[in-house]
Amino acid sequence: MIRVLQRLADIQSFAVITAVYVVCHGLTAWVVTPVQGLFLPEVTVFASLVYLPHGVRVLAVWLFGWRAVLPLAAGAFLSEMMFTDAGVRQLMEPVLLESIAVGAVSAFAAFEIAGLFGWQLYVGQSRRIAWTSLLAVGALASMINSSGQSVVFSGLIFPGDQLPVMAVYAAGDLLGLAVCMLMLTLIFRWLRLAAGKRSSQE
């Protein structure tokens, strides 16, 4: 019975991570990308200046560890199928799975590297939520992701655009993480206030 409940919890967390990733990718595709495309059309095909799914990657790995990697990959795959223009997807198709794999593994790799240097950042390993440490590991994950993506897309990006694409990847990942962390902080604050109101009414 305990094993069944654990399996149900795993399926639920898989579905939640995948769904949140898809929603955040949709927000990026429908809001950020059209605006960015007006100013940086060559770079926008490959990277977003505010990439919310990177925040989902970091926070999901923080909460679930290695178990977040597969649902993150599933979310990225579904997002590409749902939100990427057919022409762009056709251009990226030869390296699409490699790109998804790099993105899905980047945050987990960053947490593991941080652990090698004594930073135990997974949820439950520290009594307080270290937001600055999460931002730092998110920056490391962004560096891993942007470096990996530049290798994956090296045959598709013009040499002159490679550095700007890497810069936009890194900046977009960090800004996306910052926005997600701000949203999570506001949610936690709202939950605390709601709990305080309930206890005062009782």
Coordinates of N, CA and C in Angstrom, one line a residue:
M1 N 0.8 -1.2 0.0 CA 0.0 0.0 0.0 C 0.9 1.3 0.0
I2 N 1.9 1.3 0.8 CA 2.8 2.4 0.9 C 3.5 2.6 -0.4
R3 N 3.9 1.5 -1.1 CA 4.6 1.6 -2.4 C 3.6 2.2 -3.4
V4 N 2.3 1.8 -3.4 CA 1.3 2.3 -4.3 C 1.2 3.8 -4.1
L5 N 1.1 4.2 -2.9 CA 0.9 5.7 -2.6 C 2.1 6.4 -3.0
Q6 N 3.3 5.9 -2.8 CA 4.6 6.5 -3.3 C 4.6 6.7 -4.8
R7 N 4.1 5.6 -5.5 CA 4.0 5.7 -7.0 C 3.1 6.7 -7.4
L8 N 1.9 6.8 -6.8 CA 0.9 7.9 -7.1 C 1.5 9.3 -6.9
A9 N 2.3 9.4 -5.8 CA 2.9 10.7 -5.5 C 3.9 11.1 -6.6
D10 N 4.7 10.1 -7.0 CA 5.7 10.3 -8.1 C 5.0 10.7 -9.4
I11 N 3.9 10.0 -9.7 CA 3.1 10.4 -11.0 C 2.6 11.8 -10.9
Q12 N 2.1 12.1 -9.7 CA 1.5 13.5 -9.5 C 2.6 14.5 -9.6
S13 N 3.8 14.3 -9.0 CA 4.8 15.3 -9.1 C 5.3 15.4 -10.5
F14 N 5.4 14.3 -11.2 CA 5.8 14.3 -12.7 C 4.8 15.2 -13.5
A15 N 3.5 15.0 -13.2 CA 2.5 15.7 -14.0 C 2.6 17.2 -13.6
V16 N 2.8 17.6 -12.4 CA 2.8 19.0 -11.9 C 4.0 19.7 -12.5
I17 N 5.2 19.0 -12.5 CA 6.4 19.7 -13.0 C 6.3 19.9 -14.5
T18 N 5.8 18.9 -15.2 CA 5.6 19.0 -16.7 C 4.6 20.1 -17.0
A19 N 3.5 20.1 -16.3 CA 2.5 21.1 -16.6 C 3.0 22.5 -16.3
V20 N 3.6 22.7 -15.2 CA 4.1 24.1 -14.8 C 5.2 24.5 -15.9
Y21 N 6.0 23.6 -16.3 CA 7.0 23.9 -17.3 C 6.4 24.4 -18.6
V22 N 5.3 23.6 -19.0 CA 4.6 23.9 -20.3 C 3.9 25.3 -20.2
V23 N 3.3 25.6 -19.0 CA 2.6 26.9 -18.8 C 3.6 28.0 -18.9
C24 N 4.8 27.9 -18.2 CA 5.8 28.9 -18.2 C 6.4 29.1 -19.6
H25 N 6.6 28.0 -20.3 CA 7.1 28.1 -21.6 C 6.1 28.9 -22.5
G26 N 4.8 28.5 -22.3 CA 3.8 29.2 -23.1 C 3.8 30.7 -22.8
L27 N 3.9 31.1 -21.6 CA 4.0 32.5 -21.2 C 5.2 33.2 -21.9
T28 N 6.3 32.5 -21.9 CA 7.5 33.0 -22.5 C 7.3 33.2 -24.0
A29 N 6.7 32.1 -24.6 CA 6.5 32.2 -26.1 C 5.5 33.2 -26.5
W30 N 4.4 33.4 -25.7 CA 3.3 34.3 -26.1 C 3.6 35.8 -25.7
V31 N 4.4 36.0 -24.7 CA 4.5 37.4 -24.2 C 6.0 37.9 -24.5
V32 N 7.0 37.1 -24.0 CA 8.4 37.6 -24.1 C 8.9 37.6 -25.6
T33 N 8.7 36.4 -26.2 CA 9.3 36.2 -27.5 C 8.8 37.2 -28.6
P34 N 7.5 37.5 -28.7 CA 7.1 38.5 -29.7 C 7.8 39.9 -29.5
V35 N 7.9 40.3 -28.3 CA 8.5 41.6 -28.0 C 10.0 41.6 -28.3
Q36 N 10.6 40.5 -27.8 CA 12.1 40.4 -28.1 C 12.4 40.3 -29.6
G37 N 11.5 39.6 -30.3 CA 11.7 39.4 -31.7 C 11.8 40.7 -32.5
L38 N 11.2 41.8 -32.0 CA 11.2 43.1 -32.6 C 12.6 43.7 -32.6
F39 N 13.4 43.4 -31.5 CA 14.7 44.0 -31.3 C 15.9 43.1 -31.6
L40 N 15.7 41.7 -31.4 CA 16.8 40.8 -31.6 C 16.3 39.6 -32.4
P41 N 15.9 39.8 -33.6 CA 15.3 38.6 -34.4 C 16.3 37.5 -34.6
E42 N 17.6 37.7 -34.8 CA 18.5 36.6 -35.0 C 18.7 35.7 -33.8
V43 N 18.7 36.4 -32.6 CA 19.0 35.7 -31.4 C 17.7 35.0 -30.8
T44 N 16.5 35.6 -31.1 CA 15.3 35.2 -30.5 C 14.9 33.8 -30.9
V45 N 15.3 33.3 -32.1 CA 15.1 32.0 -32.6 C 15.6 31.0 -31.6
F46 N 16.8 31.3 -30.9 CA 17.5 30.3 -30.1 C 17.3 30.6 -28.6
A47 N 17.1 31.8 -28.2 CA 17.1 32.1 -26.8 C 16.2 33.2 -26.4
S48 N 15.7 33.2 -25.2 CA 14.8 34.2 -24.7 C 15.4 35.0 -23.6
L49 N 15.1 36.4 -23.5 CA 15.7 37.2 -22.5 C 15.1 37.0 -21.1
V50 N 13.9 36.5 -21.0 CA 13.3 36.1 -19.7 C 12.7 34.7 -19.9
Y51 N 13.5 33.7 -19.6 CA 13.1 32.3 -19.9 C 12.6 31.7 -18.6
L52 N 11.3 31.8 -18.3 CA 10.7 31.3 -17.1 C 10.9 29.8 -16.8
P53 N 10.9 28.9 -17.9 CA 11.2 27.5 -17.6 C 12.5 27.2 -16.9
H54 N 13.5 28.1 -17.0 CA 14.7 27.9 -16.2 C 14.5 27.9 -14.7
G55 N 13.6 28.8 -14.3 CA 13.2 28.9 -12.9 C 12.5 27.6 -12.5
V56 N 11.7 27.1 -13.4 CA 11.0 25.8 -13.1 C 12.0 24.7 -12.9
R57 N 13.0 24.7 -13.8 CA 14.1 23.7 -13.7 C 14.8 23.7 -12.4
V58 N 15.2 24.9 -12.0 CA 16.0 25.0 -10.7 C 15.1 24.7 -9.5
L59 N 13.9 25.2 -9.5 CA 13.0 25.0 -8.3 C 12.6 23.5 -8.3
A60 N 12.3 22.9 -9.4 CA 11.9 21.5 -9.4 C 13.0 20.6 -8.9
V61 N 14.3 20.8 -9.4 CA 15.4 20.0 -8.9 C 15.7 20.3 -7.4
W62 N 15.5 21.5 -7.0 CA 15.7 21.9 -5.6 C 14.7 21.0 -4.7
L63 N 13.5 20.9 -5.2 CA 12.4 20.1 -4.5 C 12.5 18.6 -4.6
F64 N 12.9 18.1 -5.9 CA 12.7 16.7 -6.2 C 14.1 16.0 -6.5
G65 N 15.1 16.8 -6.7 CA 16.4 16.2 -7.0 C 16.4 15.6 -8.4
W66 N 17.1 14.4 -8.6 CA 17.2 13.8 -9.9 C 15.9 13.4 -10.5
R67 N 14.9 13.2 -9.6 CA 13.5 12.8 -10.1 C 12.9 13.9 -10.9
A68 N 13.4 15.1 -10.9 CA 12.8 16.2 -11.7 C 13.3 16.2 -13.1
V69 N 14.4 15.5 -13.4 CA 15.0 15.6 -14.8 C 14.0 15.1 -15.9
L70 N 13.4 13.9 -15.7 CA 12.6 13.3 -16.7 C 11.3 14.2 -17.0
P71 N 10.6 14.6 -15.9 CA 9.4 15.5 -16.2 C 9.8 16.8 -16.8
L72 N 11.0 17.3 -16.5 CA 11.5 18.6 -17.1 C 11.7 18.3 -18.6
A73 N 12.3 17.2 -19.0 CA 12.5 16.9 -20.4 C 11.2 16.7 -21.1
A74 N 10.2 16.0 -20.4 CA 8.9 15.9 -21.0 C 8.2 17.2 -21.2
G75 N 8.3 18.1 -20.3 CA 7.7 19.5 -20.4 C 8.4 20.2 -21.5
A76 N 9.7 20.1 -21.7 CA 10.4 20.8 -22.7 C 10.0 20.3 -24.1
F77 N 9.9 18.9 -24.2 CA 9.4 18.3 -25.5 C 8.0 18.8 -25.9
L78 N 7.1 18.7 -24.9 CA 5.7 19.1 -25.2 C 5.7 20.6 -25.6
S79 N 6.5 21.4 -24.9 CA 6.5 22.9 -25.1 C 7.0 23.2 -26.6
E80 N 8.0 22.4 -27.0 CA 8.5 22.6 -28.4 C 7.4 22.3 -29.4
M81 N 6.7 21.2 -29.1 CA 5.7 20.7 -30.0 C 4.5 21.7 -30.1
M82 N 4.2 22.3 -28.9 CA 3.0 23.2 -28.8 C 3.3 24.6 -29.2
F83 N 4.5 25.2 -28.9 CA 4.7 26.6 -29.0 C 5.7 27.1 -30.0
T84 N 6.5 26.2 -30.5 CA 7.6 26.6 -31.5 C 7.0 26.5 -32.9
D85 N 7.2 27.6 -33.6 CA 6.8 27.7 -35.0 C 7.3 26.5 -35.8
A86 N 6.5 26.0 -36.7 CA 6.9 24.8 -37.5 C 8.2 25.0 -38.2
G87 N 8.4 26.2 -38.8 CA 9.6 26.5 -39.6 C 10.8 26.4 -38.7
V88 N 10.7 27.0 -37.5 CA 11.8 27.1 -36.5 C 12.1 25.6 -36.0
R89 N 11.0 24.9 -35.7 CA 11.2 23.5 -35.3 C 11.8 22.7 -36.3
Q90 N 11.5 22.9 -37.5 CA 12.1 22.1 -38.6 C 13.6 22.4 -38.7
L91 N 14.0 23.7 -38.5 CA 15.4 24.1 -38.5 C 16.1 23.5 -37.3
M92 N 15.5 23.4 -36.2 CA 16.1 22.8 -35.0 C 16.0 21.3 -34.8
E93 N 15.2 20.7 -35.6 CA 14.9 19.3 -35.5 C 16.1 18.3 -35.4
P94 N 17.2 18.5 -36.1 CA 18.3 17.6 -36.0 C 18.9 17.6 -34.6
V95 N 18.8 18.7 -33.9 CA 19.5 18.7 -32.6 C 18.5 19.0 -31.4
L96 N 17.2 18.8 -31.7 CA 16.2 19.2 -30.7 C 16.3 18.4 -29.5
L97 N 16.4 17.0 -29.6 CA 16.5 16.2 -28.4 C 17.7 16.4 -27.6
E98 N 18.8 16.7 -28.3 CA 20.1 17.1 -27.6 C 19.9 18.4 -26.8
S99 N 19.2 19.3 -27.4 CA 18.9 20.6 -26.7 C 18.1 20.4 -25.5
I100 N 17.0 19.6 -25.6 CA 16.1 19.3 -24.5 C 16.9 18.6 -23.4
A101 N 17.7 17.6 -23.7 CA 18.5 16.9 -22.7 C 19.4 17.8 -21.9
V102 N 20.1 18.7 -22.7 CA 21.0 19.7 -22.0 C 20.2 20.5 -21.0
G103 N 19.1 21.1 -21.4 CA 18.3 21.9 -20.6 C 17.8 21.2 -19.3
A104 N 17.3 19.9 -19.5 CA 16.8 19.2 -18.4 C 17.8 18.8 -17.4
V105 N 19.0 18.5 -17.8 CA 20.1 18.1 -16.9 C 20.9 19.2 -16.3
S106 N 20.8 20.4 -16.9 CA 21.7 21.5 -16.4 C 21.5 21.9 -14.9
A107 N 20.3 22.0 -14.5 CA 20.0 22.3 -13.1 C 20.5 21.2 -12.1
F108 N 20.2 20.0 -12.4 CA 20.7 18.9 -11.6 C 22.2 18.8 -11.5
A109 N 22.9 19.0 -12.7 CA 24.3 19.1 -12.7 C 24.8 20.2 -11.8
A110 N 24.2 21.3 -11.8 CA 24.6 22.5 -11.0 C 24.5 22.2 -9.5
F111 N 23.4 21.6 -9.1 CA 23.2 21.2 -7.7 C 24.2 20.2 -7.2
E112 N 24.5 19.2 -8.1 CA 25.5 18.2 -7.8 C 26.9 18.8 -7.7
I113 N 27.3 19.7 -8.6 CA 28.6 20.4 -8.5 C 28.6 21.2 -7.2
A114 N 27.5 21.9 -6.9 CA 27.5 22.7 -5.6 C 27.7 21.8 -4.4
G115 N 27.1 20.6 -4.5 CA 27.3 19.6 -3.4 C 28.7 19.2 -3.2
L116 N 29.4 19.1 -4.3 CA 30.8 18.7 -4.2 C 31.7 19.7 -3.4
F117 N 31.2 20.9 -3.4 CA 31.9 22.0 -2.7 C 31.3 22.3 -1.4
G118 N 30.4 21.4 -0.9 CA 29.8 21.6 0.4 C 28.5 22.3 0.5
W119 N 28.0 22.7 -0.6 CA 26.7 23.4 -0.6 C 25.6 22.4 -0.7
Q120 N 25.0 22.0 0.3 CA 23.8 21.1 0.3 C 22.6 21.9 0.2
L121 N 22.1 22.1 -1.0 CA 21.0 23.0 -1.3 C 19.6 22.4 -1.5
Y122 N 19.6 21.1 -1.7 CA 18.3 20.4 -1.9 C 17.4 20.7 -0.7
V123 N 16.1 20.8 -1.0 CA 15.1 21.1 0.1 C 15.2 20.0 1.1
G124 N 15.2 20.4 2.4 CA 15.3 19.5 3.5 C 16.7 19.3 4.0
Q125 N 17.7 19.7 3.2 CA 19.1 19.6 3.7 C 19.5 20.8 4.5
S126 N 18.7 21.9 4.4 CA 19.0 23.1 5.2 C 17.7 23.5 5.9
R127 N 17.9 24.1 7.1 CA 16.7 24.5 7.8 C 16.0 25.7 7.3
R128 N 16.8 26.6 6.6 CA 16.3 27.8 6.0 C 16.4 27.8 4.5
I129 N 15.5 28.4 3.8 CA 15.5 28.5 2.4 C 16.6 29.6 2.0
A130 N 17.7 29.2 1.4 CA 18.7 30.1 1.1 C 18.5 30.6 -0.4
W131 N 17.7 31.7 -0.5 CA 17.4 32.2 -1.8 C 18.6 32.6 -2.6
T132 N 19.6 33.3 -1.9 CA 20.8 33.7 -2.6 C 21.6 32.6 -3.1
S133 N 21.6 31.5 -2.4 CA 22.3 30.3 -2.8 C 21.6 29.6 -4.0
L134 N 20.3 29.6 -3.9 CA 19.5 29.1 -5.1 C 19.8 29.9 -6.3
L135 N 19.9 31.2 -6.2 CA 20.1 32.1 -7.3 C 21.5 31.8 -7.9
A136 N 22.5 31.6 -7.0 CA 23.9 31.2 -7.4 C 23.9 29.9 -8.1
V137 N 23.2 28.9 -7.6 CA 23.2 27.6 -8.3 C 22.4 27.7 -9.6
G138 N 21.4 28.6 -9.6 CA 20.7 28.8 -10.9 C 21.6 29.5 -11.9
A139 N 22.5 30.4 -11.5 CA 23.5 31.0 -12.4 C 24.5 29.9 -12.9
L140 N 24.9 29.0 -12.1 CA 25.8 27.9 -12.5 C 25.0 27.0 -13.5
A141 N 23.8 26.7 -13.2 CA 23.0 25.9 -14.2 C 22.8 26.7 -15.5
S142 N 22.7 28.0 -15.4 CA 22.5 28.8 -16.7 C 23.8 28.7 -17.5
M143 N 25.0 28.8 -16.8 CA 26.3 28.7 -17.5 C 26.4 27.3 -18.2
I144 N 26.0 26.2 -17.4 CA 26.1 24.9 -18.0 C 25.1 24.8 -19.2
N145 N 23.9 25.3 -19.1 CA 22.9 25.3 -20.1 C 23.4 26.1 -21.3
S146 N 23.8 27.3 -21.1 CA 24.2 28.1 -22.3 C 25.4 27.6 -23.0
S147 N 26.4 27.0 -22.2 CA 27.5 26.4 -22.9 C 27.1 25.2 -23.7
G148 N 26.3 24.3 -23.1 CA 25.8 23.1 -23.8 C 25.0 23.5 -25.0
Q149 N 24.1 24.5 -24.9 CA 23.3 24.8 -26.0 C 24.1 25.4 -27.2
S150 N 25.2 26.2 -26.8 CA 26.0 26.7 -27.9 C 26.7 25.6 -28.6
V151 N 27.1 24.5 -27.9 CA 27.7 23.4 -28.6 C 26.6 22.7 -29.5
V152 N 25.4 22.5 -28.9 CA 24.4 21.8 -29.7 C 24.0 22.5 -30.9
F153 N 23.9 23.9 -30.8 CA 23.4 24.7 -32.0 C 24.6 25.3 -32.8
S154 N 25.8 24.8 -32.5 CA 27.0 25.4 -33.2 C 26.9 25.3 -34.7
G155 N 26.2 24.3 -35.2 CA 26.1 24.2 -36.7 C 25.0 25.0 -37.3
L156 N 24.1 25.6 -36.4 CA 23.0 26.3 -36.9 C 23.2 27.8 -36.7
I157 N 24.0 28.2 -35.8 CA 24.2 29.6 -35.4 C 25.4 30.2 -36.2
F158 N 25.2 31.4 -36.8 CA 26.3 32.0 -37.5 C 27.4 32.4 -36.4
P159 N 28.7 32.2 -36.8 CA 29.8 32.5 -35.8 C 29.6 33.8 -35.1
G160 N 29.2 34.8 -35.9 CA 29.1 36.2 -35.3 C 27.9 36.3 -34.3
D161 N 27.0 35.4 -34.4 CA 25.8 35.4 -33.5 C 26.0 34.5 -32.2
Q162 N 27.1 33.7 -32.2 CA 27.2 32.7 -31.1 C 27.3 33.4 -29.8
L163 N 28.2 34.4 -29.6 CA 28.4 35.1 -28.3 C 27.1 35.8 -27.9
P164 N 26.4 36.5 -28.8 CA 25.1 37.1 -28.3 C 24.1 36.1 -27.9
V165 N 24.0 34.9 -28.6 CA 23.1 33.9 -28.2 C 23.4 33.3 -26.8
M166 N 24.7 33.1 -26.6 CA 25.1 32.6 -25.2 C 24.8 33.6 -24.2
A167 N 25.0 34.9 -24.4 CA 24.7 35.9 -23.5 C 23.2 36.0 -23.2
V168 N 22.4 35.9 -24.2 CA 20.9 36.0 -24.0 C 20.5 34.7 -23.3
Y169 N 21.0 33.6 -23.6 CA 20.7 32.3 -22.9 C 20.9 32.5 -21.4
A170 N 22.2 33.0 -21.0 CA 22.5 33.2 -19.6 C 21.6 34.2 -18.9
A171 N 21.5 35.4 -19.6 CA 20.6 36.4 -19.0 C 19.2 36.0 -18.9
G172 N 18.7 35.3 -19.9 CA 17.3 34.9 -19.9 C 17.0 33.8 -18.8
D173 N 18.0 32.9 -18.6 CA 17.8 31.9 -17.6 C 17.8 32.6 -16.2
L174 N 18.7 33.5 -16.0 CA 18.8 34.1 -14.7 C 17.5 35.0 -14.4
L175 N 17.1 35.8 -15.4 CA 15.9 36.6 -15.2 C 14.7 35.7 -15.0
G176 N 14.6 34.6 -15.7 CA 13.5 33.7 -15.5 C 13.5 33.1 -14.2
L177 N 14.6 32.7 -13.6 CA 14.7 32.2 -12.3 C 14.3 33.2 -11.3
A178 N 14.8 34.4 -11.4 CA 14.5 35.5 -10.5 C 13.0 35.7 -10.4
V179 N 12.3 35.7 -11.6 CA 10.8 35.9 -11.6 C 10.1 34.8 -10.9
C180 N 10.6 33.6 -11.2 CA 9.9 32.4 -10.6 C 10.1 32.4 -9.0
M181 N 11.3 32.8 -8.6 CA 11.6 32.9 -7.2 C 10.8 33.9 -6.5
L182 N 10.6 35.1 -7.2 CA 9.7 36.1 -6.7 C 8.3 35.6 -6.5
M183 N 7.8 34.9 -7.6 CA 6.5 34.4 -7.5 C 6.3 33.4 -6.4
L184 N 7.3 32.5 -6.2 CA 7.3 31.5 -5.1 C 7.3 32.2 -3.7
T185 N 8.1 33.3 -3.6 CA 8.2 34.0 -2.3 C 6.8 34.6 -2.0
L186 N 6.2 35.2 -3.0 CA 4.8 35.8 -2.8 C 3.8 34.7 -2.4
I187 N 3.9 33.6 -3.1 CA 3.0 32.5 -2.7 C 3.2 32.0 -1.3
F188 N 4.5 31.9 -0.9 CA 4.8 31.5 0.5 C 4.2 32.5 1.5
R189 N 4.4 33.8 1.2 CA 3.9 34.9 2.0 C 2.4 34.8 2.1
W190 N 1.7 34.6 1.0 CA 0.3 34.6 1.0 C -0.2 33.4 1.9
L191 N 0.5 32.2 1.8 CA 0.1 31.1 2.5 C 0.3 31.3 4.0
R192 N 1.4 32.0 4.4 CA 1.7 32.3 5.8 C 0.6 33.3 6.3
L193 N 0.2 34.3 5.5 CA -0.8 35.2 6.0 C -2.2 34.5 6.1
A194 N -2.5 33.6 5.2 CA -3.7 32.9 5.2 C -3.8 32.0 6.5
A195 N -2.6 31.3 6.8 CA -2.6 30.5 7.9 C -2.7 31.3 9.2
G196 N -2.1 32.5 9.2 CA -2.2 33.4 10.4 C -3.6 33.8 10.6
K197 N -4.3 34.1 9.6 CA -5.7 34.6 9.7 C -6.6 33.4 10.2
R198 N -6.4 32.2 9.7 CA -7.2 31.1 10.2 C -6.9 30.8 11.6
S199 N -5.7 30.9 12.1 CA -5.4 30.6 13.5 C -5.9 31.7 14.4
S200 N -6.0 32.9 13.9 CA -6.5 34.0 14.8 C -8.0 33.9 14.9
Q201 N -8.7 33.4 13.8 CA -10.1 33.2 13.8 C -10.5 32.0 14.7
E202 N -9.6 31.0 14.9 CA -9.9 29.9 15.7 C -9.8 30.3 17.2

